[in-house]
XYZ file of C-alpha atoms in Angstrom:
530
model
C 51.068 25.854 -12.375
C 48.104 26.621 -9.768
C 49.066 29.006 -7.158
C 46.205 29.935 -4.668
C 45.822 34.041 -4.439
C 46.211 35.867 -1.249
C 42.864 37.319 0.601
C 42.252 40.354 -0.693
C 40.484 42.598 1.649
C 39.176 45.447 0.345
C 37.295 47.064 3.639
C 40.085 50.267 4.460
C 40.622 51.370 8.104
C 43.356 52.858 9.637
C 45.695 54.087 7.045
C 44.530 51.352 4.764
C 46.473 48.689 7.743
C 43.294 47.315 8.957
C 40.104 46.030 7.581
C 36.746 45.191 8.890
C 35.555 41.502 9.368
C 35.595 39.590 6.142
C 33.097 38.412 4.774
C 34.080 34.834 4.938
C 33.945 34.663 9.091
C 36.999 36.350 10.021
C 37.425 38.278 13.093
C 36.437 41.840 13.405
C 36.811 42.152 17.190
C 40.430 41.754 18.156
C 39.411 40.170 21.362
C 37.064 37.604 19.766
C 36.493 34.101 21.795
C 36.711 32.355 17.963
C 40.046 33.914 17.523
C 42.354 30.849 18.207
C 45.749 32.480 18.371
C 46.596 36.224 18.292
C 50.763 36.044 18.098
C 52.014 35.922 15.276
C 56.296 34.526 14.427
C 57.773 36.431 11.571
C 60.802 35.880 10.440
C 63.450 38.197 8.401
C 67.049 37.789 7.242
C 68.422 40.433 9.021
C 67.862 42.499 12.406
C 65.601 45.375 12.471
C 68.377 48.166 12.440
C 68.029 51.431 12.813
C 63.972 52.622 12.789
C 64.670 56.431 12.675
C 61.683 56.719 9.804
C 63.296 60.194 8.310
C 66.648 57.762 7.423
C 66.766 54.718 5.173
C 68.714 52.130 7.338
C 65.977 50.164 9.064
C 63.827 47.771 8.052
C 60.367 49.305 6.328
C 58.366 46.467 7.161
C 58.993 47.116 10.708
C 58.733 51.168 10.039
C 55.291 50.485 8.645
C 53.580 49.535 11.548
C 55.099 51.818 14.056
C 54.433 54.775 12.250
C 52.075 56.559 10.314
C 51.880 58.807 7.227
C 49.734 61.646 6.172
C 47.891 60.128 3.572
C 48.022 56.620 2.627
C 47.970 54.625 -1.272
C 45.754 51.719 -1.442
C 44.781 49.833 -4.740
C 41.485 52.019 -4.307
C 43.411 55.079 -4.370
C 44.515 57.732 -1.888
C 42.686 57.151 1.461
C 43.357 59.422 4.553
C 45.773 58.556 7.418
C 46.863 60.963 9.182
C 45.041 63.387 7.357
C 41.553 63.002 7.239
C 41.182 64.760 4.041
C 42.934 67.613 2.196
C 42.433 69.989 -0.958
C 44.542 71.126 -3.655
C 44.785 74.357 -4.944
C 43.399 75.139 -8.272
C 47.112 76.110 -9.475
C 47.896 72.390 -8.186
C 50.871 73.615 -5.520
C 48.935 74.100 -2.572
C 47.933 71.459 -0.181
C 46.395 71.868 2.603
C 45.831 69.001 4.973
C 42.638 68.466 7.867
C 44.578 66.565 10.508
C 43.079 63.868 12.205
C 41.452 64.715 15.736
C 42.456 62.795 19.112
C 45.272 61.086 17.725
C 48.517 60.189 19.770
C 51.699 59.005 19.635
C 52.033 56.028 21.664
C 54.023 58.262 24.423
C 50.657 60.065 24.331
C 51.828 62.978 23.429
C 49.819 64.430 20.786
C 49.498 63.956 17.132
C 48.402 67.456 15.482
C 49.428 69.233 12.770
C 52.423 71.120 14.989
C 54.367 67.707 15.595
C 53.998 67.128 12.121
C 54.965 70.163 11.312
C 58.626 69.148 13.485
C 58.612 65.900 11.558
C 59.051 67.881 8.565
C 61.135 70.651 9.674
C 63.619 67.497 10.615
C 63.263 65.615 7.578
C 63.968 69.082 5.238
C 66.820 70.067 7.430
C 68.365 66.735 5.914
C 66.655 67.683 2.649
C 69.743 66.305 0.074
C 69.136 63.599 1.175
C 66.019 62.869 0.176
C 66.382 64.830 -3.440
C 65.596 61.356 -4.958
C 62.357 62.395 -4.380
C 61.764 65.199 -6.683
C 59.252 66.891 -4.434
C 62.167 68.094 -2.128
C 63.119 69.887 -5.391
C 60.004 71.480 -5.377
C 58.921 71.968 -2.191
C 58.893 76.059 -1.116
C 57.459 75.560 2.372
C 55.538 74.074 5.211
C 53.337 75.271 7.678
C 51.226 74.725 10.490
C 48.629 77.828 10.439
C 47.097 75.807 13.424
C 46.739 72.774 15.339
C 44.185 70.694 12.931
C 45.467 72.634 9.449
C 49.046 71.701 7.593
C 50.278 72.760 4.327
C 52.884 72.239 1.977
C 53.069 74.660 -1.113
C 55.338 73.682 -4.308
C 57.154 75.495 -6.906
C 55.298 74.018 -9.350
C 52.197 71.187 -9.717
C 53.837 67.746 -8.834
C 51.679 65.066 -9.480
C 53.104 62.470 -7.412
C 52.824 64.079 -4.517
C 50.250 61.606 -2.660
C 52.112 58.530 -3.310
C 55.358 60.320 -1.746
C 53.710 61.324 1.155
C 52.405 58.310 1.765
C 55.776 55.885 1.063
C 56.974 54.338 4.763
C 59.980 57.034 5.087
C 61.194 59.371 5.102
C 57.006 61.069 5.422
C 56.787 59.319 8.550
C 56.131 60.873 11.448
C 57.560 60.059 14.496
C 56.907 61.866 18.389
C 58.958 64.592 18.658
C 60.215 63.156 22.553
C 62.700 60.961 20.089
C 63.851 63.889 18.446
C 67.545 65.322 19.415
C 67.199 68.422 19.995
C 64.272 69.006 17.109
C 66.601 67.282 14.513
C 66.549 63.313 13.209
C 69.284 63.330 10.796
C 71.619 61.945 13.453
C 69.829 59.619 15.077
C 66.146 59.559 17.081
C 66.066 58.426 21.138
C 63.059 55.984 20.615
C 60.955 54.763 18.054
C 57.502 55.823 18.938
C 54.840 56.678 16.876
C 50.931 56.679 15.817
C 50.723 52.974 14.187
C 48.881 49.769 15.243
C 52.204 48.287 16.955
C 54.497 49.394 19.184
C 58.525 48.145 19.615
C 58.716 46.582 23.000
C 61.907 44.619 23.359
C 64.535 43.456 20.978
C 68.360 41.805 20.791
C 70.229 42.601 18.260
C 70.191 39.982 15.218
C 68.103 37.749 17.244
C 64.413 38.597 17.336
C 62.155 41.945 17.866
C 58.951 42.182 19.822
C 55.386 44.303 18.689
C 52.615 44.332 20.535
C 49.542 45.907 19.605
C 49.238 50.103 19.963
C 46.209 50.067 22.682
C 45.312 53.266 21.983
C 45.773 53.310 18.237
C 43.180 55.590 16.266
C 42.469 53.109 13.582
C 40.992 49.970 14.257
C 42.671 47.428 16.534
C 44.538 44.582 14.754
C 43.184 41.079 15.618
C 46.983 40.047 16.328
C 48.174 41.173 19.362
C 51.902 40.228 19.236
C 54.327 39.585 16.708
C 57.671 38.732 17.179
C 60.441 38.583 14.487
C 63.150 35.979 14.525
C 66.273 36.944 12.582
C 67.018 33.572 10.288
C 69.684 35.003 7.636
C 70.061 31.100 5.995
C 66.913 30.853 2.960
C 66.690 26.640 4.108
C 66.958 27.416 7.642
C 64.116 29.361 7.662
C 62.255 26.980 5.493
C 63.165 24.294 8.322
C 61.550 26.711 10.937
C 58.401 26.886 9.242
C 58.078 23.117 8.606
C 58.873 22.780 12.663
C 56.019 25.194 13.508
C 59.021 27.826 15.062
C 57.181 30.370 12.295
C 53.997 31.146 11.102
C 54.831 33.445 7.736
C 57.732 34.578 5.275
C 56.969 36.697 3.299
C 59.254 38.667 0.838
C 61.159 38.703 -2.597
C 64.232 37.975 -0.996
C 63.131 35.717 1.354
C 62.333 33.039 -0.534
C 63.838 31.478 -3.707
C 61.722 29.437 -6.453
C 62.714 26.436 -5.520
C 61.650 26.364 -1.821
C 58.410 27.675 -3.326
C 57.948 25.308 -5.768
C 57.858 22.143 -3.174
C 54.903 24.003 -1.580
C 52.351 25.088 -4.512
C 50.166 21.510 -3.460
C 50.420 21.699 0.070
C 47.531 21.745 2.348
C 49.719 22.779 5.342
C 50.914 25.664 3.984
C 49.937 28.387 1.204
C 52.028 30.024 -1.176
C 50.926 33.615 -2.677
C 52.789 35.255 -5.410
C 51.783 39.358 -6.261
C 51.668 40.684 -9.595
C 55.242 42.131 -10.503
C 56.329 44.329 -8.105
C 59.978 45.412 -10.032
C 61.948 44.061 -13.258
C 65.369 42.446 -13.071
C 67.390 44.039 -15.868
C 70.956 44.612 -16.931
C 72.117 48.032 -17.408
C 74.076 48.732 -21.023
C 76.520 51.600 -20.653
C 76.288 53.842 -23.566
C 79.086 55.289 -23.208
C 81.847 52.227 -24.229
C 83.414 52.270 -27.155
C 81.626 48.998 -28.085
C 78.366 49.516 -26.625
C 77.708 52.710 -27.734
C 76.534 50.907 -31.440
C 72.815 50.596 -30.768
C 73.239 47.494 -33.263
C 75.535 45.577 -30.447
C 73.155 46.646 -28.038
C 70.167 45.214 -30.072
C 72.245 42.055 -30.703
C 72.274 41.238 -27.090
C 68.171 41.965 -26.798
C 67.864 39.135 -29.090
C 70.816 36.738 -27.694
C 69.047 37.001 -24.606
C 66.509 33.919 -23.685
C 64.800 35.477 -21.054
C 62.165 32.506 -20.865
C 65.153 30.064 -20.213
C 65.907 32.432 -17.560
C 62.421 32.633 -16.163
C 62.137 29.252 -16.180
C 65.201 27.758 -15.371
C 66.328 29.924 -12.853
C 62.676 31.088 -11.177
C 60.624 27.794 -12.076
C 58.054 30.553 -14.032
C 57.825 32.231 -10.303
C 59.279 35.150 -12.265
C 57.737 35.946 -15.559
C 60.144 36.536 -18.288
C 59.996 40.484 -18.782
C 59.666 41.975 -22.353
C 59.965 45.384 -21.259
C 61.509 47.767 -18.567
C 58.025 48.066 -16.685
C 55.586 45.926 -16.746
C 52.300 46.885 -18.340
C 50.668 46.488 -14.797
C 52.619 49.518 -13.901
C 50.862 52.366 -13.609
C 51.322 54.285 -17.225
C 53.340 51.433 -18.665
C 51.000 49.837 -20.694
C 52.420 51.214 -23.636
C 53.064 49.366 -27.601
C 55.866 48.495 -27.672
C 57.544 45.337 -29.679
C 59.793 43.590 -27.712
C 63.043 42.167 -28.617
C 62.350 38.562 -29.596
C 64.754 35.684 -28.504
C 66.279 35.338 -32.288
C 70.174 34.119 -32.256
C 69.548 34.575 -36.418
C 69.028 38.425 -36.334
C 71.517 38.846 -33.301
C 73.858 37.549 -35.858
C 72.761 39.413 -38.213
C 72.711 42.472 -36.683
C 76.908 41.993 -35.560
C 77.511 40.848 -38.944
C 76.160 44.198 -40.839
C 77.691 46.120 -37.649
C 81.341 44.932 -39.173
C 82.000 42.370 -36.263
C 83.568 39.233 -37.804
C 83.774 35.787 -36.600
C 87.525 34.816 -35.875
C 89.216 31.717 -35.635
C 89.133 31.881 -31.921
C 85.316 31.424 -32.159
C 85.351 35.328 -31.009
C 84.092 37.883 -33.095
C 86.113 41.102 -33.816
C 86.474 44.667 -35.751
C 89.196 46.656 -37.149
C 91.604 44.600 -34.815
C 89.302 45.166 -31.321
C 87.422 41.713 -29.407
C 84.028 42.017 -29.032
C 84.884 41.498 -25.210
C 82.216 42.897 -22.512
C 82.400 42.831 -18.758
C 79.265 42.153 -16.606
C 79.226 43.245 -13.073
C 77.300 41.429 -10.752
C 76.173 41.429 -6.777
C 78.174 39.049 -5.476
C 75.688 38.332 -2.525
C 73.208 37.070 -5.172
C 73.741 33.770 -6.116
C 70.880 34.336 -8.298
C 73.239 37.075 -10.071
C 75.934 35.042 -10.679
C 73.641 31.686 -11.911
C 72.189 34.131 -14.832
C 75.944 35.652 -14.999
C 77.290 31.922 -16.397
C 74.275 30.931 -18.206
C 74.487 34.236 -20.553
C 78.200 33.770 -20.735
C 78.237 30.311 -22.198
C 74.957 31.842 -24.732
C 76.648 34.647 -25.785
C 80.583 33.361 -26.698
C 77.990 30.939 -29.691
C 77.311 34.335 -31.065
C 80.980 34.945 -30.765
C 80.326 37.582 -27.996
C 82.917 37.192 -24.663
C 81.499 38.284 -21.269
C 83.837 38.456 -18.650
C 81.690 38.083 -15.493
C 82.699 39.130 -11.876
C 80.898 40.004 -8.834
C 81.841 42.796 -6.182
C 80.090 42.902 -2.319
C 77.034 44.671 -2.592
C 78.290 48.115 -1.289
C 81.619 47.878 -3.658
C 79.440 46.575 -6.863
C 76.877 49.801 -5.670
C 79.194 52.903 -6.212
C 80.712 50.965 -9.362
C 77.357 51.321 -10.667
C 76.859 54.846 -9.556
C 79.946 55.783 -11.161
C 80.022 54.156 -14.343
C 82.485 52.186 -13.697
C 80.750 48.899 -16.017
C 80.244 48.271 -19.318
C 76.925 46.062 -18.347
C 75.831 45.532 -15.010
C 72.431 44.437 -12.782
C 69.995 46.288 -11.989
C 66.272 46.341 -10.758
C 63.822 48.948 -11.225
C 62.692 50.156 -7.752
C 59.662 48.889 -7.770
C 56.242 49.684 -6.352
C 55.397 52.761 -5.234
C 58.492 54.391 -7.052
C 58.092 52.739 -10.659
C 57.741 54.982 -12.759
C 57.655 58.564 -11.732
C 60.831 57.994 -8.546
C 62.898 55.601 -11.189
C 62.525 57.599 -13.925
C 62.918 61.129 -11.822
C 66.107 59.371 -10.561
C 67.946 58.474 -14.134
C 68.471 62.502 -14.682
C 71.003 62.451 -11.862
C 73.875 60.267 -10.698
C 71.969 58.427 -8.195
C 72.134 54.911 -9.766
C 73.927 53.231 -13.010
C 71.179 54.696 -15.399
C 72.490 58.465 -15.469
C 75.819 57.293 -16.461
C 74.448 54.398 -19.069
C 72.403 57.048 -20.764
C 75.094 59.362 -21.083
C 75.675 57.898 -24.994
C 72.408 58.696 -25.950
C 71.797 61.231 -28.772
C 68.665 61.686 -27.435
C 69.332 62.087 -23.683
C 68.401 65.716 -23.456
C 64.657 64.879 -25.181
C 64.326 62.030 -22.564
C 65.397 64.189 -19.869
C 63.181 66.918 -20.235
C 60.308 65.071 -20.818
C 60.444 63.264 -17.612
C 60.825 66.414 -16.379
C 57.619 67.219 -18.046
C 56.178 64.663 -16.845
C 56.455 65.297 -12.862
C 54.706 68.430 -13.331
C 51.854 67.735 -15.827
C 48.748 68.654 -14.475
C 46.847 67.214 -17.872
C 46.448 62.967 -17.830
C 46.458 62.618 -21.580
C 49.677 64.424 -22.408
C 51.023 62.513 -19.391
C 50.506 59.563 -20.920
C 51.944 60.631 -24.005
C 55.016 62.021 -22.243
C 55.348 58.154 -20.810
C 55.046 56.821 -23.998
C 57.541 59.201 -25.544
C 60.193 58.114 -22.481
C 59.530 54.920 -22.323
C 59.362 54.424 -26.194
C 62.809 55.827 -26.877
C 64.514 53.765 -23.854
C 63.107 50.609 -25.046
C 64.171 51.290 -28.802
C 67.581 53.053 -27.849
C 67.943 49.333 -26.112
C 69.494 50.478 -23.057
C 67.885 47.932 -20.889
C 68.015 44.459 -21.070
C 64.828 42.864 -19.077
C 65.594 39.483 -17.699
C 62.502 38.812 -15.507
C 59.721 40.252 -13.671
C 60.677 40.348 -9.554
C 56.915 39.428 -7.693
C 56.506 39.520 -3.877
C 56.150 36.053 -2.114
C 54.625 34.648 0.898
C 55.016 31.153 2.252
C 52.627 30.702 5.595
C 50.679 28.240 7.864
C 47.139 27.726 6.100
C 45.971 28.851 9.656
C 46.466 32.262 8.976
C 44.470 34.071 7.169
C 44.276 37.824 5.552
C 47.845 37.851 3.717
C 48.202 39.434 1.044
C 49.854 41.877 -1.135
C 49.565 46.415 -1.134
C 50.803 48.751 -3.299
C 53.655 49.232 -1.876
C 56.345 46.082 -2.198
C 57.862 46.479 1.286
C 55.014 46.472 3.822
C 53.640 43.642 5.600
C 50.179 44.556 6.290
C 49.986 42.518 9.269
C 46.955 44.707 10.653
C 45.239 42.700 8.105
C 45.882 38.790 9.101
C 44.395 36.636 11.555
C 44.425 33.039 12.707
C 41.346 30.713 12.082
């Protein structure tokens, strides 16, 4: 199956949000007589929410272009944003940042390294909770030691430090006028800050209004409006698009592969796919008295058809995943032989474990079912499709999954606690995968610290993530990856189902879509209409 590639524009300007002309005949002056249309209708499932940029309520695609970060991560590498440049210190825990002259927030009040300095004086006096991040474990101080200069010295080296300072929140930095009294952590006044667009009007879950930042810094988008209509229903919004009431969608939950799939040949419309952005995966909890025999978690690796679940579930719009991270991932490109689709050896394997076939066409041991329980989003129908299918596959081996699904908030702190015996999961994806993900399985913050608990070796695995965040020296890096990453995969913790990729559906008119490094911005700086 043909699908035609998004524009890839490589020119970087503005915090990597713009570009210049392309080469092709696109715009490069935002007020260009060729430029046929310059609002753009976007479309999401759900209202804008809360935009405070130090919290993690609103939507980041909408947090993305009303604010801006230091630095910025682009598929070219670390580019200025805020920041013009910056050094390290030779011990690796210094940085020191040049901040960008003349630039305002769009109150005009000034951008310089004291308001950022605020920004991050707010965002550490919330600092648990953004320990996810394991710089704010690290992080000894800021400083402004004047107006153009800002520095941030660590404990230690920390070599993910860039691509944290550059995710959309909670490093953006927003004018102190919508602080409360200095502080964000309860709530912000306004939403104003230094990026291309500015919020002028919204109602809740109907729509949102940008217009363009006139006195942005970077270079001036070539569309000059975009307004957001809030479509929760996947066909309704298809129906909008096909009525000319939209222009884009674009997202991995925004679309499903079957709506895609009726589009690949169209000439009205163009469908782009990214490379994998996250992997779908079921979490195996180590510590149940059945699934803490790596053999019965091995069996399941090879019961599993992830193809049949790539393709009929995601039409091949979602690869079938061999491993936790895909090799596209930065560091993940590591041997490793994945568990093949083999209902022989998964039989095999229960067989020599001492779980025997009964009568009831459900295998057993010293008087105990082989009985597991799946947990599953109820909100994803997707969840619940792949739920069934491996239900019906697995009882042939003589396996029984009991499936049931919990709203997304009830089915999250099950997770957390480790309250499951297997349960869904998806890595977190671009910018986060692997360093954040990995960072993150050390502590109860998702399903893995409790999963892992089983593990003989989850002190070794531990530590050398631990290792790993601080490693100043790229070869043993990468052998500290494949050490992790090596022992998860063969410990068989993780079961990948398929690799998540971002997707756009849009009017051929537009042009300049495509896909960044990081899986929740819409670079919209970037399109125009020809």
């Amino acid at each position: 199956m043909l699908l035609s590639s998004a524009l890839l524009l490589t020119a970087l300007a503005g915090c990597g949000q713009g570009g210049e002309a392309d080469p092709s005949g696109s715009p490069s002056d935002a007020e260009s007589e060729t430029a046929t249309r310059d609002e753009l209708i976007f479309v999401n499932y759900r209202d804008i929410r809360d935009l405070n940029p130090h919290l993690y309520a609103g939507e980041m695609y909408a947090q993305s272009i009303l604010y801006d970060t230091l630095v910025s991560n682009t598929e070219d590498g670390y580019v200025g944003c805020l920041a013009e440049d910056w050094t390290i210190s030779d011990d690796s825990r210094i940085y020191t940042f040049n901040i960008r002259d003349g630039v305002t927030f769009s109150d005009g009040t000034p951008c310089d390294a004291n308001a950022i300095l605020t920004n991050f004086n707010a965002i550490l006096e919330n600092r648990e909770r953004h320990t996810w991040l394991e710089m704010m474990n690290l992080l000894v101080s800021v400083s402004a030691p004047d107006s153009d200069t800002f520095v941030i010295e660590m404990s230690e080296p920390y070599y993910p430090m860039l691509t944290e300072l550059a995710c959309i929140r909670p490093f953006a930095m927003i004018s102190p006028n919508c602080m409360i009294d200095g502080s964000t952590m309860n709530g912000v006044n306004g939403y104003i800050g230094t990026g291309p667009y500015v919020l002028t009007d919204f109602v809740t879950d109907e729509y949102a209004v940008f217009e363009r930042n006139e006195n942005y810094w970077g270079e001036a988008p070539a569309i000059q409006k975009i307004t957001v209509k809030v479509i929760p229903d996947n066909q309704t919004r298809i129906m909008a698009l096909e009525n000319e009431e939209i222009d884009l969608i674009f997202g991995k939950n925004m679309l499903d592969a079957d709506a895609i799939s009726q589009y690949v040949d169209s000439d009205r419309f163009t469908v782009s796919l990214s490379d994998p952005t996250s992997t779908r995966h079921i979490v195996l909890n180590t510590t149940h008295d059945i699934l803490g025999d790596v053999a019965v978690r091995k069996a399941l690796q090879h019961a599993t058809n992830r193809q049949a679940i790539s393709e009929g579930i995601f039409y091949g719009l979602e690869p079938a995943a061999d491993t936790l991270y895909s090799t596209t991932v930065p560091y993940c490109d590591v041997d490793l032989e994945p568990y093949a689709y083999d209902t022989d050896e998964a039989a095999r394997l229960l067989d020599e474990a001492g779980w025997v076939m009964g009568s009831d066409g459900v295998r057993a041991k010293n008087g105990q079912k082989l009985e597991l329980d799946l947990l599953y989003n109820s909100d994803s129908v997707t969840e619940k499709t792949i739920s069934e299918y491996l239900q019906s596959e697995y009882l042939k081996l003589g396996i029984s999954l009991n499936i049931h699904g919990e709203e997304e908030q009830s089915y999250r702190d099950n997770m957390k606690a480790g309250n499951f015996d297997m349960v869904f999961n998806i890595c977190w994806g671009m910018p986060y995968d692997p360093q954040s993900s990995l960072a993150a399985m050390r502590a109860p913050v998702y399903g893995d610290y409790a999963a892992q608990q089983g593990l003989e070796d989850k002190a070794e695995i531990d530590q050398a993530i631990t290792d790993i965040l601080t490693s100043t020296d790229e070869t043993e890096r990468q052998e500290l990856y494949d050490f992790v990453l090596t022992r998860l995969h063969e410990d068989a913790v993780y079961i990948p189902l398929t690799y998540e990729t971002n997707k756009a559906l849009y009017t051929s008119e537009l042009k300049g879509v495509h896909f960044g490094t990081d899986q929740y911005d819409v670079d919209f700086a970037s399109m125009y209409f020809e």
